Each structure stands twice: as structure tokens, then as C-alpha cells.
mmCIF file of N, CA, C and O in Angstrom:
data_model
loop_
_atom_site.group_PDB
_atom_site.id
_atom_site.type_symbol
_atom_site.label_atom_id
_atom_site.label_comp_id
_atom_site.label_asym_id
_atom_site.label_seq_id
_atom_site.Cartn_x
_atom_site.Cartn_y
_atom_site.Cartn_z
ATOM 1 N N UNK A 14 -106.899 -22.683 -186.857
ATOM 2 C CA UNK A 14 -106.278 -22.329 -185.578
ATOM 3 C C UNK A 14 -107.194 -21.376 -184.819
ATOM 4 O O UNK A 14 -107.766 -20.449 -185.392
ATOM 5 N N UNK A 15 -107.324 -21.635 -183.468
ATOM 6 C CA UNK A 15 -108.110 -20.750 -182.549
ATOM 7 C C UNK A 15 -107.366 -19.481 -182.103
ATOM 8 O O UNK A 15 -106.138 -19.411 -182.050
ATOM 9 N N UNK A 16 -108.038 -18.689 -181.853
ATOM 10 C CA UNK A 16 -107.079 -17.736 -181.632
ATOM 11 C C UNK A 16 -108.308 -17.333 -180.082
ATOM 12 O O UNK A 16 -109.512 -17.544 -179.931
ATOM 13 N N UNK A 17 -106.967 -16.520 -178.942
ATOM 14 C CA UNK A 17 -107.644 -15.969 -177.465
ATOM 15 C C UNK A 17 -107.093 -14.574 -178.189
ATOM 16 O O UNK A 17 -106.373 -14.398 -179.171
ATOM 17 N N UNK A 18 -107.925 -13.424 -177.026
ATOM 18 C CA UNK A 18 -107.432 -12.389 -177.284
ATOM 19 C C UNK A 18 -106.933 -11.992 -175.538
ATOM 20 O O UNK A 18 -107.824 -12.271 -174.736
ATOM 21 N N UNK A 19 -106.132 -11.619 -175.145
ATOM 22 C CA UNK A 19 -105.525 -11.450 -173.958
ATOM 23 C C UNK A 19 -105.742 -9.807 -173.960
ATOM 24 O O UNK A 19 -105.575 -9.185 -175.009
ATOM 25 N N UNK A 20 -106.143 -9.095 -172.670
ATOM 26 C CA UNK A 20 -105.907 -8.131 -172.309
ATOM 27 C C UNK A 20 -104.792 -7.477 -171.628
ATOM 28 O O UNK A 20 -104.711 -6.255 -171.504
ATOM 29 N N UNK A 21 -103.949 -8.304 -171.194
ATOM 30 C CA UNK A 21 -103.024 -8.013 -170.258
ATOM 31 C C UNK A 21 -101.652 -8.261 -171.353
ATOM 32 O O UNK A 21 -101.843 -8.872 -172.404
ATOM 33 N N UNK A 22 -100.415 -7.783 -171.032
ATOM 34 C CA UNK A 22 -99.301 -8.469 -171.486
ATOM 35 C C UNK A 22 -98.753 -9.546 -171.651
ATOM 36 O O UNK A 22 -97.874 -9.775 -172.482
ATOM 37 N N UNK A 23 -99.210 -10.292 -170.891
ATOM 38 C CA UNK A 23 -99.577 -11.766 -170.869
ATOM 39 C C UNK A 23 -100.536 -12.660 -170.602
ATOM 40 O O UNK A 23 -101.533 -12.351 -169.949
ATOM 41 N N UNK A 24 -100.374 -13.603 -170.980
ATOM 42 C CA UNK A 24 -101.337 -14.716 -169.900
ATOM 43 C C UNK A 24 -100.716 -16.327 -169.333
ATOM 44 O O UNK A 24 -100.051 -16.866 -170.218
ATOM 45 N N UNK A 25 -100.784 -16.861 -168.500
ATOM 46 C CA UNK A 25 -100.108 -17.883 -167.934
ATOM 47 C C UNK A 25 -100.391 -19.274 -168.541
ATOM 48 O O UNK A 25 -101.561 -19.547 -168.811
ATOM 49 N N UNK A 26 -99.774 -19.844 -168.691
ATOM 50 C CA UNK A 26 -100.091 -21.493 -169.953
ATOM 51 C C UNK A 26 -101.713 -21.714 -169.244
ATOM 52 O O UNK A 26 -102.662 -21.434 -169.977
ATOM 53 N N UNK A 27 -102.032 -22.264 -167.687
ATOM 54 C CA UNK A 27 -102.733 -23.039 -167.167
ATOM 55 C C UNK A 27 -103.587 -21.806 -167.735
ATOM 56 O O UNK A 27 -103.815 -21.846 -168.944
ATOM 57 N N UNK A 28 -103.989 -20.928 -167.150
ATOM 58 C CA UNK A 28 -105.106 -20.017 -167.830
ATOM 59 C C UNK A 28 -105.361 -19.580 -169.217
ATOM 60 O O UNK A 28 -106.409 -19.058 -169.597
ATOM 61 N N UNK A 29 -104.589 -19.768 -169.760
ATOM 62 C CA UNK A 29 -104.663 -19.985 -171.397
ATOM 63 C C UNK A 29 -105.395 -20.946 -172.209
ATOM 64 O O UNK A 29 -105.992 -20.918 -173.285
ATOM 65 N N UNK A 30 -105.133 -21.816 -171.302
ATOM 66 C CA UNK A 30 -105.901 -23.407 -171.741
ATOM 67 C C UNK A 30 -107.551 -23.444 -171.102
ATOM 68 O O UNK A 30 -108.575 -23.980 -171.525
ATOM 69 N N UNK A 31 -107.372 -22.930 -170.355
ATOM 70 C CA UNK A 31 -108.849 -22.407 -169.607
ATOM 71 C C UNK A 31 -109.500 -21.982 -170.357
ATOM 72 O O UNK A 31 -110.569 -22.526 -170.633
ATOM 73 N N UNK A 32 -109.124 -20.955 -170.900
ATOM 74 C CA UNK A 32 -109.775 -19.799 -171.308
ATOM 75 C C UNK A 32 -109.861 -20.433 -173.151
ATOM 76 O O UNK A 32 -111.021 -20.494 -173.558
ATOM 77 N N UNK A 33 -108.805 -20.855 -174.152
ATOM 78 C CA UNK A 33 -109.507 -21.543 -174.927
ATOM 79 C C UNK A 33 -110.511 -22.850 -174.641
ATOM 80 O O UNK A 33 -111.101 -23.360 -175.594
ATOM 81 N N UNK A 34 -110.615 -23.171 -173.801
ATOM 82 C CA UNK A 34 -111.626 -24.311 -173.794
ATOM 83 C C UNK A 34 -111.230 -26.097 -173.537
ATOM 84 O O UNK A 34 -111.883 -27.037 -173.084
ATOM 85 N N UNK A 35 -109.802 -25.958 -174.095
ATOM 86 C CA UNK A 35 -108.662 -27.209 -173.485
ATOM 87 C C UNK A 35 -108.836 -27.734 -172.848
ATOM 88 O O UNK A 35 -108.903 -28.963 -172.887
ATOM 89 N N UNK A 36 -109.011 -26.918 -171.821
ATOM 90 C CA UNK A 36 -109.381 -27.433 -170.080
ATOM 91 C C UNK A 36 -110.259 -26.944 -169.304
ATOM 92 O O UNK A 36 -110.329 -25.773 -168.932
ATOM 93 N N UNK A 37 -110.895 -27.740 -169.058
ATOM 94 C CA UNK A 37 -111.905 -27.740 -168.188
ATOM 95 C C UNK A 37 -111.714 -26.591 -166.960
ATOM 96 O O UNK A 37 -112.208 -25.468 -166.862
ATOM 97 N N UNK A 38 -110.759 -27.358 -166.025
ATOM 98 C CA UNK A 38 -110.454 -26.784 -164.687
ATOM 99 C C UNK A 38 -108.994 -26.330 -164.820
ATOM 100 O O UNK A 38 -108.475 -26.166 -165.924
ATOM 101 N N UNK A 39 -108.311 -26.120 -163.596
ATOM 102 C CA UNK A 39 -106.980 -25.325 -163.291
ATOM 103 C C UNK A 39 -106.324 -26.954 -163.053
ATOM 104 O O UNK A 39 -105.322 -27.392 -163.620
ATOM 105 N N UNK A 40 -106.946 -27.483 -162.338
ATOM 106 C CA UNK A 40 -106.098 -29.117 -161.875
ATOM 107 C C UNK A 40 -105.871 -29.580 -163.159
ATOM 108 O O UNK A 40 -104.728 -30.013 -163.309
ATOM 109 N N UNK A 41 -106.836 -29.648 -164.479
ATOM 110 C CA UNK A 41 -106.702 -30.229 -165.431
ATOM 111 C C UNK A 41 -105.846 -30.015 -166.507
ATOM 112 O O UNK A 41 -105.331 -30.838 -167.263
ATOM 113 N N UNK A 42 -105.759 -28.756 -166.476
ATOM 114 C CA UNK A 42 -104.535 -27.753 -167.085
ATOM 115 C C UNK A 42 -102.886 -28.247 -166.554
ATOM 116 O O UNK A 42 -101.958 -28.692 -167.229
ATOM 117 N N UNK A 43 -102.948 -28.053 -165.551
ATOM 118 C CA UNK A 43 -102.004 -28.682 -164.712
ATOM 119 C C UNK A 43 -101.556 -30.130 -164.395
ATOM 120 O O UNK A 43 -100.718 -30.591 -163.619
ATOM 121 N N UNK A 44 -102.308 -30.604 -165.162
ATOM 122 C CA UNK A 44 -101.956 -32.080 -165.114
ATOM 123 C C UNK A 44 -101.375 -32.787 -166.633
ATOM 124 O O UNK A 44 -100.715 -33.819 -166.746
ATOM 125 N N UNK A 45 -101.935 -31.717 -167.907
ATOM 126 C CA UNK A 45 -101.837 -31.444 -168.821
ATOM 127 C C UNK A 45 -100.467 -31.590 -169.110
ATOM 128 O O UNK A 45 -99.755 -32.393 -169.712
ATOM 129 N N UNK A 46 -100.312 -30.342 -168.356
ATOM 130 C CA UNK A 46 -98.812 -29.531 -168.647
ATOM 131 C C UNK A 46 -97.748 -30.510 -167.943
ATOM 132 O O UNK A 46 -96.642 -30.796 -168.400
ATOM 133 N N UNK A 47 -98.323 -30.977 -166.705
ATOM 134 C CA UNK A 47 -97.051 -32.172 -166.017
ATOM 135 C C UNK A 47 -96.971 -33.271 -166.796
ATOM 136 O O UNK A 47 -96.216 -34.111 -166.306
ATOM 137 N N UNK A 48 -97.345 -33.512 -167.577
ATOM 138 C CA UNK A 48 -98.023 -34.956 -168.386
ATOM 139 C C UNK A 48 -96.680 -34.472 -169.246
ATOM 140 O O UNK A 48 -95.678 -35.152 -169.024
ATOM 141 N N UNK A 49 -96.549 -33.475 -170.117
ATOM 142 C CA UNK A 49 -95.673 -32.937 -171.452
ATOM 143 C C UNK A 49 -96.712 -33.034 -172.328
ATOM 144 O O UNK A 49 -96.254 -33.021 -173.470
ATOM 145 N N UNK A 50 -97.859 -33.123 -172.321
ATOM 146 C CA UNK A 50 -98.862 -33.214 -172.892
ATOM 147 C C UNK A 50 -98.992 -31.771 -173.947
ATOM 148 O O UNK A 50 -99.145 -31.979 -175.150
ATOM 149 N N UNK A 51 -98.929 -30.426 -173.472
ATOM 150 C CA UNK A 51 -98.989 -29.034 -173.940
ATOM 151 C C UNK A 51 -97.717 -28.622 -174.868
ATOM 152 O O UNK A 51 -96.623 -28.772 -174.324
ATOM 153 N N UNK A 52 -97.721 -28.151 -176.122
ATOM 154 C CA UNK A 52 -96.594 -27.541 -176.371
ATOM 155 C C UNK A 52 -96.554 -25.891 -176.690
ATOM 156 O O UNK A 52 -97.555 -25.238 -176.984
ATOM 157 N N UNK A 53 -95.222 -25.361 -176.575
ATOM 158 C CA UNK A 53 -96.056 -23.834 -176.670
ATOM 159 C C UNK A 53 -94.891 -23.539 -177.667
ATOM 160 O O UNK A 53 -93.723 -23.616 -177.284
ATOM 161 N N UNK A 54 -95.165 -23.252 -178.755
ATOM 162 C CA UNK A 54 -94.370 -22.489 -180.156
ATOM 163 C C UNK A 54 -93.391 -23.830 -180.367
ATOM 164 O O UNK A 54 -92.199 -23.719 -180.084
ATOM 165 N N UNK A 55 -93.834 -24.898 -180.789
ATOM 166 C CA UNK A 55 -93.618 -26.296 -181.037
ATOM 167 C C UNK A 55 -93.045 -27.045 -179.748
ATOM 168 O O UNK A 55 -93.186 -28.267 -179.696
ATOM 169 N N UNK A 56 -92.546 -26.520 -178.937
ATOM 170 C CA UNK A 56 -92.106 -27.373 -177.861
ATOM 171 C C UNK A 56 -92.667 -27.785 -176.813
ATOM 172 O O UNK A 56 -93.749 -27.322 -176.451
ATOM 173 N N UNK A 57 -91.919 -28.882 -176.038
ATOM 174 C CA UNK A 57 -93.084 -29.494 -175.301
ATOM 175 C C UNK A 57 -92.912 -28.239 -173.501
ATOM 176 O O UNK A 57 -91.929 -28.016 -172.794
ATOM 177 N N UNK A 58 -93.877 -27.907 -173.436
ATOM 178 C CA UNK A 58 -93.611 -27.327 -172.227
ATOM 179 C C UNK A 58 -93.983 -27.480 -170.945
ATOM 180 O O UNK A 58 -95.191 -27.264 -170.844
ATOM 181 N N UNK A 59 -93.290 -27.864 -169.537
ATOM 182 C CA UNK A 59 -93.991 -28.858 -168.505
ATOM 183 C C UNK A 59 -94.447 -27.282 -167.391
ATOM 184 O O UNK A 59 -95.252 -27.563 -166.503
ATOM 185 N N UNK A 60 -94.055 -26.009 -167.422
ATOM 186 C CA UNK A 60 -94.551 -25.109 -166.717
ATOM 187 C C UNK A 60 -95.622 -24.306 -166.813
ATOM 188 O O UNK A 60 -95.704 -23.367 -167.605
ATOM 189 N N UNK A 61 -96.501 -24.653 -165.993
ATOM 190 C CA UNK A 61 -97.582 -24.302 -166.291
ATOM 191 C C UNK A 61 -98.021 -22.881 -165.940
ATOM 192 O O UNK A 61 -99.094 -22.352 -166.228
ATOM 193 N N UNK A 62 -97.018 -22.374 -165.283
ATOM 194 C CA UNK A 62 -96.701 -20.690 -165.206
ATOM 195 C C UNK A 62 -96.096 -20.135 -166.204
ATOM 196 O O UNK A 62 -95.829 -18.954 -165.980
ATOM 197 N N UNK A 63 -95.711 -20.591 -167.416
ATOM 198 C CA UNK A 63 -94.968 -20.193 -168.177
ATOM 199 C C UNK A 63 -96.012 -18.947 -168.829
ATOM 200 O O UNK A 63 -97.238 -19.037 -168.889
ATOM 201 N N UNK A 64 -95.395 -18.075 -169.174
ATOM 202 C CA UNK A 64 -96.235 -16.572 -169.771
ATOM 203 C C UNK A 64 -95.961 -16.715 -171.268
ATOM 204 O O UNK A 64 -94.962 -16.698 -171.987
ATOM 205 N N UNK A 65 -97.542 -16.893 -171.459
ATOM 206 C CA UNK A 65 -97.524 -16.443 -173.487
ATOM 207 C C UNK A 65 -97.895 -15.092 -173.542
ATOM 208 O O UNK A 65 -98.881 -14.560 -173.032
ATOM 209 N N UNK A 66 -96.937 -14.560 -174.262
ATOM 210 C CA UNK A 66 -97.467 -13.047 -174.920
ATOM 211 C C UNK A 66 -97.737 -13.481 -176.456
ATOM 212 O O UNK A 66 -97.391 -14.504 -177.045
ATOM 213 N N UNK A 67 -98.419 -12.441 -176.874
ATOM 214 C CA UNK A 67 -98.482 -11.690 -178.409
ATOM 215 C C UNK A 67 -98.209 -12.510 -179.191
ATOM 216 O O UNK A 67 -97.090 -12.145 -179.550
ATOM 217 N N UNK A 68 -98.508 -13.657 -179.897
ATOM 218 C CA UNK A 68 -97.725 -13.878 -180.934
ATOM 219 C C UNK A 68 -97.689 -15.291 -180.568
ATOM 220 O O UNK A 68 -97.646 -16.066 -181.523
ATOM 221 N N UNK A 69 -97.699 -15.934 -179.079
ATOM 222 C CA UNK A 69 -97.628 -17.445 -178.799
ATOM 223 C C UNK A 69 -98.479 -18.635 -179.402
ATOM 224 O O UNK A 69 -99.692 -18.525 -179.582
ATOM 225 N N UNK A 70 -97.977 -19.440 -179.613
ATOM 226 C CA UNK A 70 -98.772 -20.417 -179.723
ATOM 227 C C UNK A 70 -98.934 -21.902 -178.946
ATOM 228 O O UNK A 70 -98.097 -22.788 -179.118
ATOM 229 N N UNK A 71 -99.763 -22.023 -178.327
ATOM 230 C CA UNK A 71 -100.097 -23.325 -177.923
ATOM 231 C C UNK A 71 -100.836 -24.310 -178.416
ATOM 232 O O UNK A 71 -101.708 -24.151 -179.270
ATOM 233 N N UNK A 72 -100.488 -25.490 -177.844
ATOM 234 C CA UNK A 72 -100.762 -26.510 -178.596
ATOM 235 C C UNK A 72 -100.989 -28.141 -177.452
ATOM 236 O O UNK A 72 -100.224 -28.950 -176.928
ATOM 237 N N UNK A 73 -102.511 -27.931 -177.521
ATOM 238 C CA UNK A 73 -102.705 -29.415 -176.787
ATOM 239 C C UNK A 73 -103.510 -30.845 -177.662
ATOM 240 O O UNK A 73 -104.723 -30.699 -177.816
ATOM 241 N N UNK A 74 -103.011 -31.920 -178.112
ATOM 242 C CA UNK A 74 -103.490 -32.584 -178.922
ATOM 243 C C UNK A 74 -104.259 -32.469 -180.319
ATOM 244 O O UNK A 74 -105.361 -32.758 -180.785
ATOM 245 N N UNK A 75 -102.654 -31.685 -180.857
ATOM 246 C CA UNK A 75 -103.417 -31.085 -182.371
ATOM 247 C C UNK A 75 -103.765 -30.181 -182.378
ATOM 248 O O UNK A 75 -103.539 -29.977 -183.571
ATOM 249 N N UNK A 76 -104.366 -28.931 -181.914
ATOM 250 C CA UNK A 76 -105.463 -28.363 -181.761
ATOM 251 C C UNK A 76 -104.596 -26.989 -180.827
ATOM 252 O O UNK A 76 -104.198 -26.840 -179.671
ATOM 253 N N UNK A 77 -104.604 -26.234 -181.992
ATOM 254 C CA UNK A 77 -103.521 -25.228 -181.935
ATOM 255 C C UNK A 77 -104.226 -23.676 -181.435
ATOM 256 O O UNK A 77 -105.338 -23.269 -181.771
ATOM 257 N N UNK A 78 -103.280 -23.002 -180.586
ATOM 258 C CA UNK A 78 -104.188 -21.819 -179.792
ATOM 259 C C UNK A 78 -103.215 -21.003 -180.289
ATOM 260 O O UNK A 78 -102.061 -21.431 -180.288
ATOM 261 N N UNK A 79 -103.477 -19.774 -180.767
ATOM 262 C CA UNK A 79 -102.765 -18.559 -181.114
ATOM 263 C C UNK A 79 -103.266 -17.182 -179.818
ATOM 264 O O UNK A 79 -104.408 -16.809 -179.547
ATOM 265 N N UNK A 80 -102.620 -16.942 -179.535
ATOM 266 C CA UNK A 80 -102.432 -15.957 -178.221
ATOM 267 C C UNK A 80 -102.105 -14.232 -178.690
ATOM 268 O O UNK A 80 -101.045 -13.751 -179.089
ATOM 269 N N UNK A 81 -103.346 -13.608 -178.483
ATOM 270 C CA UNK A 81 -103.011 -12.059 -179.262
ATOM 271 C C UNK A 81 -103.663 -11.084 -178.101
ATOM 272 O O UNK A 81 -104.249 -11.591 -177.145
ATOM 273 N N UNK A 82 -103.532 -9.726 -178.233
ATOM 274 C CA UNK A 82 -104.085 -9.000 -177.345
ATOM 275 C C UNK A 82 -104.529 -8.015 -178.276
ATOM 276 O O UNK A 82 -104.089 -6.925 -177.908
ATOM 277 N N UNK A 83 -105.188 -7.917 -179.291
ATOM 278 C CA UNK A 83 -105.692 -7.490 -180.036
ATOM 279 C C UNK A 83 -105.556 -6.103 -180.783
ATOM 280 O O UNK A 83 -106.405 -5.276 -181.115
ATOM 281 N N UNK A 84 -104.156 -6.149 -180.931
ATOM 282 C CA UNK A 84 -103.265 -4.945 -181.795
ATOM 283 C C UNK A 84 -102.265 -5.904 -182.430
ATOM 284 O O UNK A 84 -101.384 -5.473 -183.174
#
């Protein structure tokens, strides 16, 4: 499992996926997420504003992202 480290209290699905490497662009993220393609802590999730904190996990084709801010 990959793990991001977030500085902030959160971070937003579409930039999450960015930022592990998932996605390319912001459109692609977003097309992702409209698809049901993304799931976040097993479910399928279609908002791509949705906020992962601490502890989240995402998930685009297998390939699982763990979301921490490094405490």
C-alpha cells in the first residue's frame, strides 16, 4: 500500500489522486471519480470533493492509497 503524507487536515479525493500518481490531471481524477471508478475506505465514492483525513484510504483499480499527515 502507498501511503501520501498530507500537510493540511485534509486533502480533497481529486487532489489525492494527483498527488499519489493515479492521475495524471484534475479532468482525469474527475472523470475517475464520475465513472465510480475510485473507492475511499471500501466504498465506491462519486465526489470528487470529498475530504480524506488521517487514516483514509483510497482506492483506484487495486492499488490502494493510505492518507496520513505524518503524526
Amino acid at each position: 500500500m502507498e501511503i501520501i503524507t498530507i500537510k493540511d487536515e485534509f486533502i480533497k479525493l481529486g487532489q489525492a489522486l494527483k498527488l499519489s500518481g493515479l492521475a495524471d490531471s484534475g479532468i482525469e481524477a474527475k472523470i475517475m471519480v464520475q465513472n465510480g471508478l475510485v473507492k475511499v475506505n471500501g466504498g465506491i465514492q462519486t465526489q470528487r470533493g470529498k475530504k480524506l483525513y488521517n487514516g483514509d484510504i483510497f482506492e483506484f483499480e487495486g492499488k490502494q492509497v493510505k492518507v496520513t499527515n505524518g503524526h
